[in-house]
PDB file of C-alpha atoms in Angstrom:
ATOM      1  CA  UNK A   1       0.000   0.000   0.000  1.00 81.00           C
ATOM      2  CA  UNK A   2       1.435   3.787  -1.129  1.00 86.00           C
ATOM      3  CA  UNK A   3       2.163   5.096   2.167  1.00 92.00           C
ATOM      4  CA  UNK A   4       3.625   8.829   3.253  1.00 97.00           C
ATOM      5  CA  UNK A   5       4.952   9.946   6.477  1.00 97.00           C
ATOM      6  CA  UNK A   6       6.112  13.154   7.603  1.00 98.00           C
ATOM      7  CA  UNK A   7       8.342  14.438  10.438  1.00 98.00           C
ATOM      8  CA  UNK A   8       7.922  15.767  12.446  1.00 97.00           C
ATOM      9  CA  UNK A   9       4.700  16.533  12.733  1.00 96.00           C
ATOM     10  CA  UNK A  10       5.066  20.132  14.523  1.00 97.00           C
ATOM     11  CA  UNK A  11       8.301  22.107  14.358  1.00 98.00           C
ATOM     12  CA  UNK A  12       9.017  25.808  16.125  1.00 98.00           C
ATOM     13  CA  UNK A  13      12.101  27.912  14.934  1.00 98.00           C
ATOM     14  CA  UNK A  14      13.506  31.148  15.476  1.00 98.00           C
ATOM     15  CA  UNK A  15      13.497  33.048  12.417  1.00 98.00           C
ATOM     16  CA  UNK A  16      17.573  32.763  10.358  1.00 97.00           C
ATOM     17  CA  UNK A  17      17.334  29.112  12.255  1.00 97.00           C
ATOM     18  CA  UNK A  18      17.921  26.835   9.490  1.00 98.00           C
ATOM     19  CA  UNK A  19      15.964  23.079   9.382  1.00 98.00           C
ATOM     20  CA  UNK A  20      14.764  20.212   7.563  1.00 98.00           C
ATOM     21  CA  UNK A  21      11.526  18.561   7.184  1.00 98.00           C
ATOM     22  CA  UNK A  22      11.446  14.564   5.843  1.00 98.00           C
ATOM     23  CA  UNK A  23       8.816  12.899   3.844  1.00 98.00           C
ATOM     24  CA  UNK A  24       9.343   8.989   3.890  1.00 98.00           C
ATOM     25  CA  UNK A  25       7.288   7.201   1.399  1.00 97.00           C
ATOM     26  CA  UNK A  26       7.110   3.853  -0.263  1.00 94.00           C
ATOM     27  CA  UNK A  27       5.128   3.804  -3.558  1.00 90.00           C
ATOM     28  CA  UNK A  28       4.674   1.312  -6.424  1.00 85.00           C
ATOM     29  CA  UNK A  29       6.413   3.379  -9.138  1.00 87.00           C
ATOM     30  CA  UNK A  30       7.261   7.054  -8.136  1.00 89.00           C
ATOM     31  CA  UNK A  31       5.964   9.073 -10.721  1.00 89.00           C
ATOM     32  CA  UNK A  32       6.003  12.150  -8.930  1.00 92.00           C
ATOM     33  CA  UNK A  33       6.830  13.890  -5.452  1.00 95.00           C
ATOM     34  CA  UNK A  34       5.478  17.359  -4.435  1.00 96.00           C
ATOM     35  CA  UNK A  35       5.701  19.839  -1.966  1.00 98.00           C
ATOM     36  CA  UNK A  36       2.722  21.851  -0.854  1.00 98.00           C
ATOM     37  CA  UNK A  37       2.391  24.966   1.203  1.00 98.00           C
ATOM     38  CA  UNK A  38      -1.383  25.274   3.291  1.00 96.00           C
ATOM     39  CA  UNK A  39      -1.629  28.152   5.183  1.00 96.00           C
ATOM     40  CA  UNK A  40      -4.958  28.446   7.579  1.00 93.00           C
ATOM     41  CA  UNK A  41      -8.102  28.030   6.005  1.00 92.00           C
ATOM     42  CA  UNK A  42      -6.732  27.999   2.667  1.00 95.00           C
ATOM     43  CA  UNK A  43      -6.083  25.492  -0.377  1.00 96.00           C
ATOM     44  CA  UNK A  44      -2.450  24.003  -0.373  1.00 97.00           C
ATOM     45  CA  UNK A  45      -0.487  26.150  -2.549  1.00 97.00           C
ATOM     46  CA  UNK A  46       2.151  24.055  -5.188  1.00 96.00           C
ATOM     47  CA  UNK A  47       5.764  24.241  -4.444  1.00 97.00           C
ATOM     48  CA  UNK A  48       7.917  21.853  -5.773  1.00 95.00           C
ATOM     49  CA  UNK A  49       7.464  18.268  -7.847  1.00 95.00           C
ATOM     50  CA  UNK A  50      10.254  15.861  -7.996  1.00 96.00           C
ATOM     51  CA  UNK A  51      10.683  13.037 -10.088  1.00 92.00           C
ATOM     52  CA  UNK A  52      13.948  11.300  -9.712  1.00 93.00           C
ATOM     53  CA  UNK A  53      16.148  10.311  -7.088  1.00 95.00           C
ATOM     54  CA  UNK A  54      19.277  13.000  -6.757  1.00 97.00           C
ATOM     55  CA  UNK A  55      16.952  15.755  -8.092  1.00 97.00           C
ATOM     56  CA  UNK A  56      16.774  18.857  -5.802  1.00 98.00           C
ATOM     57  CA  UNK A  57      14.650  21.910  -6.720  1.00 97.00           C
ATOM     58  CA  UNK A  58      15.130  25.446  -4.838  1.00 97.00           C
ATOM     59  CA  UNK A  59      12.788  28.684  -4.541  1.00 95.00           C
ATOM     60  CA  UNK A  60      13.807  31.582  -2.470  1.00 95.00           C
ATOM     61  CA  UNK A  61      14.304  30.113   1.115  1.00 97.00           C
ATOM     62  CA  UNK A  62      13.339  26.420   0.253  1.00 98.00           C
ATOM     63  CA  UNK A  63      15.154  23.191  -1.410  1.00 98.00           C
ATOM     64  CA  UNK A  64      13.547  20.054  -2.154  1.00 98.00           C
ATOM     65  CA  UNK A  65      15.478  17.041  -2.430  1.00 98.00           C
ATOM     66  CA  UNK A  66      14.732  13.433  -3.133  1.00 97.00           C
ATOM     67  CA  UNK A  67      16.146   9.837  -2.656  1.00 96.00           C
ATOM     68  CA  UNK A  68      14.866   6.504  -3.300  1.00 94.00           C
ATOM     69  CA  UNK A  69      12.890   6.342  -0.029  1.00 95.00           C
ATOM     70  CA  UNK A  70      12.318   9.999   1.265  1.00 98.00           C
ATOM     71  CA  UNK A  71      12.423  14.024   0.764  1.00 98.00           C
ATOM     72  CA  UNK A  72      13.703  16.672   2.236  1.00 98.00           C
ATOM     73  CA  UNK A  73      12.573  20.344   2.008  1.00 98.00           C
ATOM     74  CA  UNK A  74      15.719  22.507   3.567  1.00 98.00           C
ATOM     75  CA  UNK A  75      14.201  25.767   5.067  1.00 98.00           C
ATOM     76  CA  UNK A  76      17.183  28.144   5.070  1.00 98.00           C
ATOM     77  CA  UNK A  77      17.242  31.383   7.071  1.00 98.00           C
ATOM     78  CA  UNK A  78      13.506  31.201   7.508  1.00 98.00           C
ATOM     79  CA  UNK A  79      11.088  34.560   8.226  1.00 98.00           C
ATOM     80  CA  UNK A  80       7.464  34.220   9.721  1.00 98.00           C
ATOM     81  CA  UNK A  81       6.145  34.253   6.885  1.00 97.00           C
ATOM     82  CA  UNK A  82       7.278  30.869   6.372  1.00 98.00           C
ATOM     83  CA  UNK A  83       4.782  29.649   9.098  1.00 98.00           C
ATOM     84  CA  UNK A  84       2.684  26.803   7.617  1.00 98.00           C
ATOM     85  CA  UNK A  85       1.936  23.673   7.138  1.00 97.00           C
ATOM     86  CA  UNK A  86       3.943  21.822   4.499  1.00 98.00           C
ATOM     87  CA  UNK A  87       2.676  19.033   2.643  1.00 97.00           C
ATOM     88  CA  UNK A  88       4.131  16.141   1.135  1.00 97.00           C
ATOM     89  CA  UNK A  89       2.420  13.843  -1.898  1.00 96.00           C
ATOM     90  CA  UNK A  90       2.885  11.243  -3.851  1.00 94.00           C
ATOM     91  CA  UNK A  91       1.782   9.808  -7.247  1.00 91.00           C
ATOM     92  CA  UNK A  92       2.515   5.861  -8.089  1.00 86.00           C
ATOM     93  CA  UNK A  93       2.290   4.159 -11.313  1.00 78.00           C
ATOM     94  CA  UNK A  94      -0.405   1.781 -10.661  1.00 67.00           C
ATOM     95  CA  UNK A  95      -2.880   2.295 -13.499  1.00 49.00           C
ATOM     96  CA  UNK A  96      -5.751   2.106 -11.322  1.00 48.00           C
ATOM     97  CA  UNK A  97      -4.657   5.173  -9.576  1.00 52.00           C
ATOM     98  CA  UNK A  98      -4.823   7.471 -11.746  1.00 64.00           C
ATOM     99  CA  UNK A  99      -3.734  10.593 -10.481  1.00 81.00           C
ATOM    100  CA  UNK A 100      -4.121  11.001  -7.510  1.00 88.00           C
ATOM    101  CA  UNK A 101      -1.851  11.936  -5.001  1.00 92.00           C
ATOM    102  CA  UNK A 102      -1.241  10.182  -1.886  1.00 93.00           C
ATOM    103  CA  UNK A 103      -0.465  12.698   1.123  1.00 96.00           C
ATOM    104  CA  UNK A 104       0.918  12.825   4.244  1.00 96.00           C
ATOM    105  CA  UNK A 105      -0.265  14.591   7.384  1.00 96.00           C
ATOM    106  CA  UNK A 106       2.005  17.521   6.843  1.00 96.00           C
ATOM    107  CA  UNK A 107       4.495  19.223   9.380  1.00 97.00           C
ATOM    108  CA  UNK A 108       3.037  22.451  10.938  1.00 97.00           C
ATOM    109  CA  UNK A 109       5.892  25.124  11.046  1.00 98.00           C
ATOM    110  CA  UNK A 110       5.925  28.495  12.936  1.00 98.00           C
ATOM    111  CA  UNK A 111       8.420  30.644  12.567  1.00 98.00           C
ATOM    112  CA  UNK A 112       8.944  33.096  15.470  1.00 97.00           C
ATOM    113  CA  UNK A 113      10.701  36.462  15.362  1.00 96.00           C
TER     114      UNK A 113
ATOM    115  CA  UNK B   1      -5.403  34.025 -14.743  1.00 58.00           C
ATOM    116  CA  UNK B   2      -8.077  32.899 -12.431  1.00 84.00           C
ATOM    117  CA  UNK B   3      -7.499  29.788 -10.043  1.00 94.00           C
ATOM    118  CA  UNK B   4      -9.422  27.036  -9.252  1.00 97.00           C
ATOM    119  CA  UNK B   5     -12.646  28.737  -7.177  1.00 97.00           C
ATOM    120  CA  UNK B   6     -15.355  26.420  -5.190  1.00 98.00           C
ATOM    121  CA  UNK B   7     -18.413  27.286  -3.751  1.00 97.00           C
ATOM    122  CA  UNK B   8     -19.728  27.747  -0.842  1.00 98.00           C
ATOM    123  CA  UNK B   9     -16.888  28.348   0.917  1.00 97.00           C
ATOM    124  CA  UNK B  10     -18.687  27.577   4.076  1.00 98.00           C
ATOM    125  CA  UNK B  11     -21.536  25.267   4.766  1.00 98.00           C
ATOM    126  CA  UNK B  12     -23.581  24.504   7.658  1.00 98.00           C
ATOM    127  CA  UNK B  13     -26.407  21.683   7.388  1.00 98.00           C
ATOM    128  CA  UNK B  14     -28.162  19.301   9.809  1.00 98.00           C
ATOM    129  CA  UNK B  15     -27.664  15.665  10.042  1.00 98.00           C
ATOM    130  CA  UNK B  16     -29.844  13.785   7.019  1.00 98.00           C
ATOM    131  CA  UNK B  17     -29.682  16.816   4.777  1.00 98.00           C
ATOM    132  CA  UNK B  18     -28.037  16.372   1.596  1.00 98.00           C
ATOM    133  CA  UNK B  19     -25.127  19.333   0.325  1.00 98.00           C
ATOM    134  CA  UNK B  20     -24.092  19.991  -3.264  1.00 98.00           C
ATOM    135  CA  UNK B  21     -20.812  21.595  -3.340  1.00 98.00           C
ATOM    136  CA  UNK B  22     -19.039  23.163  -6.342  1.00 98.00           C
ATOM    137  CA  UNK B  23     -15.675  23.222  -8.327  1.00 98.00           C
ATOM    138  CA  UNK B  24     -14.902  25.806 -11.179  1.00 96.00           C
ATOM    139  CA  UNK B  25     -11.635  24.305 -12.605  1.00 95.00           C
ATOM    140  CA  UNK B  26      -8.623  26.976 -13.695  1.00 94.00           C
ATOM    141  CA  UNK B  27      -9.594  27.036 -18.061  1.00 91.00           C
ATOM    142  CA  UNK B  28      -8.123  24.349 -20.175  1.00 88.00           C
ATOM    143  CA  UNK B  29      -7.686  22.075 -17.293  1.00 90.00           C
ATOM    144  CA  UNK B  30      -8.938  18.554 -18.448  1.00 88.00           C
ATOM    145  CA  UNK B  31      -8.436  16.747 -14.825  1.00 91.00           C
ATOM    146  CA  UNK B  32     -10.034  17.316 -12.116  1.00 93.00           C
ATOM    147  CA  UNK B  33      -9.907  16.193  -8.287  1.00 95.00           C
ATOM    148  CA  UNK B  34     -12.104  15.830  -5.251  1.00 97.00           C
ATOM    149  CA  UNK B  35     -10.153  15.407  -1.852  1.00 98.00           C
ATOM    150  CA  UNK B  36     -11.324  15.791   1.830  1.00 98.00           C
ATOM    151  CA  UNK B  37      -9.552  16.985   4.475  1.00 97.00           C
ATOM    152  CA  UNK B  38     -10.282  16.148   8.215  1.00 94.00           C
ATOM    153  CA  UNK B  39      -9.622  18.551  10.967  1.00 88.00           C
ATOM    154  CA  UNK B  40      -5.882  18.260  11.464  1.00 82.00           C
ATOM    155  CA  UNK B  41      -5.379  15.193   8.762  1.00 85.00           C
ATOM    156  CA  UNK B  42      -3.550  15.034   5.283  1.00 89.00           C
ATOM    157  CA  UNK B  43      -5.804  14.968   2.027  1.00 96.00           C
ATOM    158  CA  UNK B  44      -7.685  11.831   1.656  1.00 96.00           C
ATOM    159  CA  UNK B  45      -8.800  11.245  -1.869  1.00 94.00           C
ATOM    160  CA  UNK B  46     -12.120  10.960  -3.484  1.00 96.00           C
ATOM    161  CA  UNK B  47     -12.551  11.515  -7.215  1.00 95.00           C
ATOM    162  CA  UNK B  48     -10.869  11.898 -10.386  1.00 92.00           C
ATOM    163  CA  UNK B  49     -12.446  13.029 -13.438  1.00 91.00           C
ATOM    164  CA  UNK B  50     -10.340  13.185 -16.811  1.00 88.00           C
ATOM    165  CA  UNK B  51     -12.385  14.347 -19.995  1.00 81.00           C
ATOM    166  CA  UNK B  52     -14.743  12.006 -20.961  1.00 81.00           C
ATOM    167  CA  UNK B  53     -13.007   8.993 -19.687  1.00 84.00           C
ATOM    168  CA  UNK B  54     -15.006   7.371 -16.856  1.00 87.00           C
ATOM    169  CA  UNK B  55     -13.986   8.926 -13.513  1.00 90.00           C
ATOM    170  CA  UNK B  56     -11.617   7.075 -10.978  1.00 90.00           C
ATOM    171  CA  UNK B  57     -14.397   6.883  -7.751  1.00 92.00           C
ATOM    172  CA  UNK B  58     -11.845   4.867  -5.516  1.00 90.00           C
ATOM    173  CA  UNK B  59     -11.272   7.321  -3.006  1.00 93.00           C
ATOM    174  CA  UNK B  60     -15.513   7.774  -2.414  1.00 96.00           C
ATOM    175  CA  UNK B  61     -15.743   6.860   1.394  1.00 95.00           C
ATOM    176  CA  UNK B  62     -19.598   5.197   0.607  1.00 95.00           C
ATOM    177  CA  UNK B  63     -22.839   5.344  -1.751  1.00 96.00           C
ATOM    178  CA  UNK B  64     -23.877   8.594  -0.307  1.00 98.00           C
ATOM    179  CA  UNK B  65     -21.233  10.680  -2.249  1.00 98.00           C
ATOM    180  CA  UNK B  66     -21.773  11.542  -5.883  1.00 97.00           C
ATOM    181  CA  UNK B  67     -19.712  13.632  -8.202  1.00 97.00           C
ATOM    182  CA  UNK B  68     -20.469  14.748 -11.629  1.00 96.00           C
ATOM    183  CA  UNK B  69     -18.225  16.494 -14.481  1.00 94.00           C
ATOM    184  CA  UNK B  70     -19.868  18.542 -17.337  1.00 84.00           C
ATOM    185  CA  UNK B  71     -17.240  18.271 -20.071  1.00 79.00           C
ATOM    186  CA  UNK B  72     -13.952  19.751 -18.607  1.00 79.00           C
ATOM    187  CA  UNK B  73     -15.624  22.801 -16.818  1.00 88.00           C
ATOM    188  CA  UNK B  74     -17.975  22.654 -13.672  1.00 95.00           C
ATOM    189  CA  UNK B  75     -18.054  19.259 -11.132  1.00 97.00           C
ATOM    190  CA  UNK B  76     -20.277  19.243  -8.687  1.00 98.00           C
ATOM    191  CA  UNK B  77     -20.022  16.997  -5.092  1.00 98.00           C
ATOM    192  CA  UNK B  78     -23.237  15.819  -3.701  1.00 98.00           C
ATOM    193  CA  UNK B  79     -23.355  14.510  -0.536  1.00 98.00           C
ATOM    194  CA  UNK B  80     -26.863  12.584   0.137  1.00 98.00           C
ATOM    195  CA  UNK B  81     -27.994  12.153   4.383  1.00 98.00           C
ATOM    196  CA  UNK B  82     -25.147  13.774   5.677  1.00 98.00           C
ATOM    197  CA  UNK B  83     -23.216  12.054   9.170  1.00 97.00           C
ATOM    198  CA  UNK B  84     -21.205  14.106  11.434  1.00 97.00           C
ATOM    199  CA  UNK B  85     -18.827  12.184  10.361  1.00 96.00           C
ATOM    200  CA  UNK B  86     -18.885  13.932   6.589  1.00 97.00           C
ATOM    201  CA  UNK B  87     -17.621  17.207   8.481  1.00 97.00           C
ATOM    202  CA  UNK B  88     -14.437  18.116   6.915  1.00 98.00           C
ATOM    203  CA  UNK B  89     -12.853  20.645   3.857  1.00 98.00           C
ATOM    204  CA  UNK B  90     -13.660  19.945   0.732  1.00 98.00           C
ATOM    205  CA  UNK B  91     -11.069  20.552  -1.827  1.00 98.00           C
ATOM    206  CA  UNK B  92     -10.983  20.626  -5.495  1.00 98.00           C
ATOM    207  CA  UNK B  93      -7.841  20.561  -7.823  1.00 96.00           C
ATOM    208  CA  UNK B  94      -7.220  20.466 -11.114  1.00 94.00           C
ATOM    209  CA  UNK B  95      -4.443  19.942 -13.632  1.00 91.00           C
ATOM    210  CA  UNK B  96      -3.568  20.557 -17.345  1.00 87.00           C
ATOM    211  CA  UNK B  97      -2.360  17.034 -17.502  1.00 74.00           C
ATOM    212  CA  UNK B  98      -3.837  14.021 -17.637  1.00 67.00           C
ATOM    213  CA  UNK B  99      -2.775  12.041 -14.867  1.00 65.00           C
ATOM    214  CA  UNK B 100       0.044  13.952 -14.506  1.00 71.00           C
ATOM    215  CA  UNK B 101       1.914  16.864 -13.881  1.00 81.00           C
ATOM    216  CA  UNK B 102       1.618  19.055 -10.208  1.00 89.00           C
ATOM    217  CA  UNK B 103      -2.540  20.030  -9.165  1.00 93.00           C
ATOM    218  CA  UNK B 104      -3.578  23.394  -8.561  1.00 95.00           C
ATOM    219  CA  UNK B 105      -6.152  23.947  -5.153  1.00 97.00           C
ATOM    220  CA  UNK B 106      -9.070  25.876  -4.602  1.00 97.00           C
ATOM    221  CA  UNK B 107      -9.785  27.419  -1.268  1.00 97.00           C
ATOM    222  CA  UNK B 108     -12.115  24.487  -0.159  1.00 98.00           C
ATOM    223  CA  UNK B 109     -15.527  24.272   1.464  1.00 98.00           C
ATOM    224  CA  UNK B 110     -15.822  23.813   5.150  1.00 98.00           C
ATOM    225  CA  UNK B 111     -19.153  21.532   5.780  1.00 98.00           C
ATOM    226  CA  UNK B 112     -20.044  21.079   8.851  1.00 98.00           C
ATOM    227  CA  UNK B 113     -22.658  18.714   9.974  1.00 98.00           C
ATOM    228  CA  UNK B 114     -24.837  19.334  13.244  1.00 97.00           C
TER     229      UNK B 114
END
């Protein structure tokens, strides 16, 4: 069964204090990881898709990386406005799936000043 | 251009009522998904339409939930003798890929069920 699991599940940092977040999945034929932003009471907003292991993909603050088993999205030097909770997703090869994307719970981030 | 927009973007209804909620796709998208999300919880998937292919109901959590697709524009979700249970966000995405390619969100309808 396509499975996603993100750590961890809440994280607090000081704003400059650079983390990581992980997304572990196991899939039957990646054919796609992505990265969502959701701030509260709002759709998740697209990021980043992956589709190969090595492949990293950057925008301003964040990095997305992938391996055979899990992601990573680097926050560098992150700002408040960074607060919010970050989605991971993934899309198999199964023909029956279609596709949609399998997600994890998501890490809630704040980011304090 | 315009997003993905859904409407309501809040409903309230009692317990054996049934809901219709609503999913404009961005233009020129021909996929489109239905995914609910539980207070606190990921995305759990519903529905996939893709043009006039029939639609992937996998994700449809029992016989009360419906979904329809008029060409690639408009879906509707209809949600006959609503539970408690069915209280959640209602999301709609849609992509210019079939099957493929990253899905774009709308804001979601909040239903709750009293």
């Amino acid at each position: 069964e396509d499975q996603v699991t993100q750590s961890p599940e809440a994280l607090r940092l000081q704003e400059g204090e650079s983390s990581s977040l992980n997304c572990s999945y196991t899939v039957s034929g990646l054919r796609g990881l992505f990265w969502y932003r959701q701030d509260p009471g709002k759709g998740p907003e697209f990021l980043f898709t992956l589709y190969s292991a090595g492949e990293e993909k950057e925008k301003e603050r964040l990095k997305a990386t992938l391996t055979k088993k899990e992601s990573f999205l680097h926050i560098t030097a992150p700002k408040p406005e960074d607060s919010a909770t970050y989605l991971c997703a993934v899309r198999g090869r199964l023909y029956n799936q279609g596709g949609k994307l399998i997600f994890g719970q998501g890490t809630e981030l704040s980011v304090k000043p | 251009g315009a997003g993905v927009s859904q409407s309501p973007s809040n409903k309230v209804t009692e317990k054996g009522k049934d809901v219709e909620l609503r999913c404009d796709p961005i233009s020129g998208h021909t996929a489109l998904y239905w995914y609910r999300q539980r207070l606190g919880q990921g995305l759990e998937f519903l529905i996939y339409f893709q043009g006039n292919s029939a639609p992937d109901k996998s994700g449809l959590p029992s016989d009360r939930f419906s979904a329809e697709r008029t060409g690639e524009s408009v879906s509707t979700l209809t949600i006959q003798r609503t539970q408690q249970e069915d209280s959640a966000v209602y999301l709609c995405a849609s992509s210019s890929l079939a099957g493929a390619g990253e899905q774009y969100f709308g804001p979601g309808t909040r239903l709750t069920v009293t």
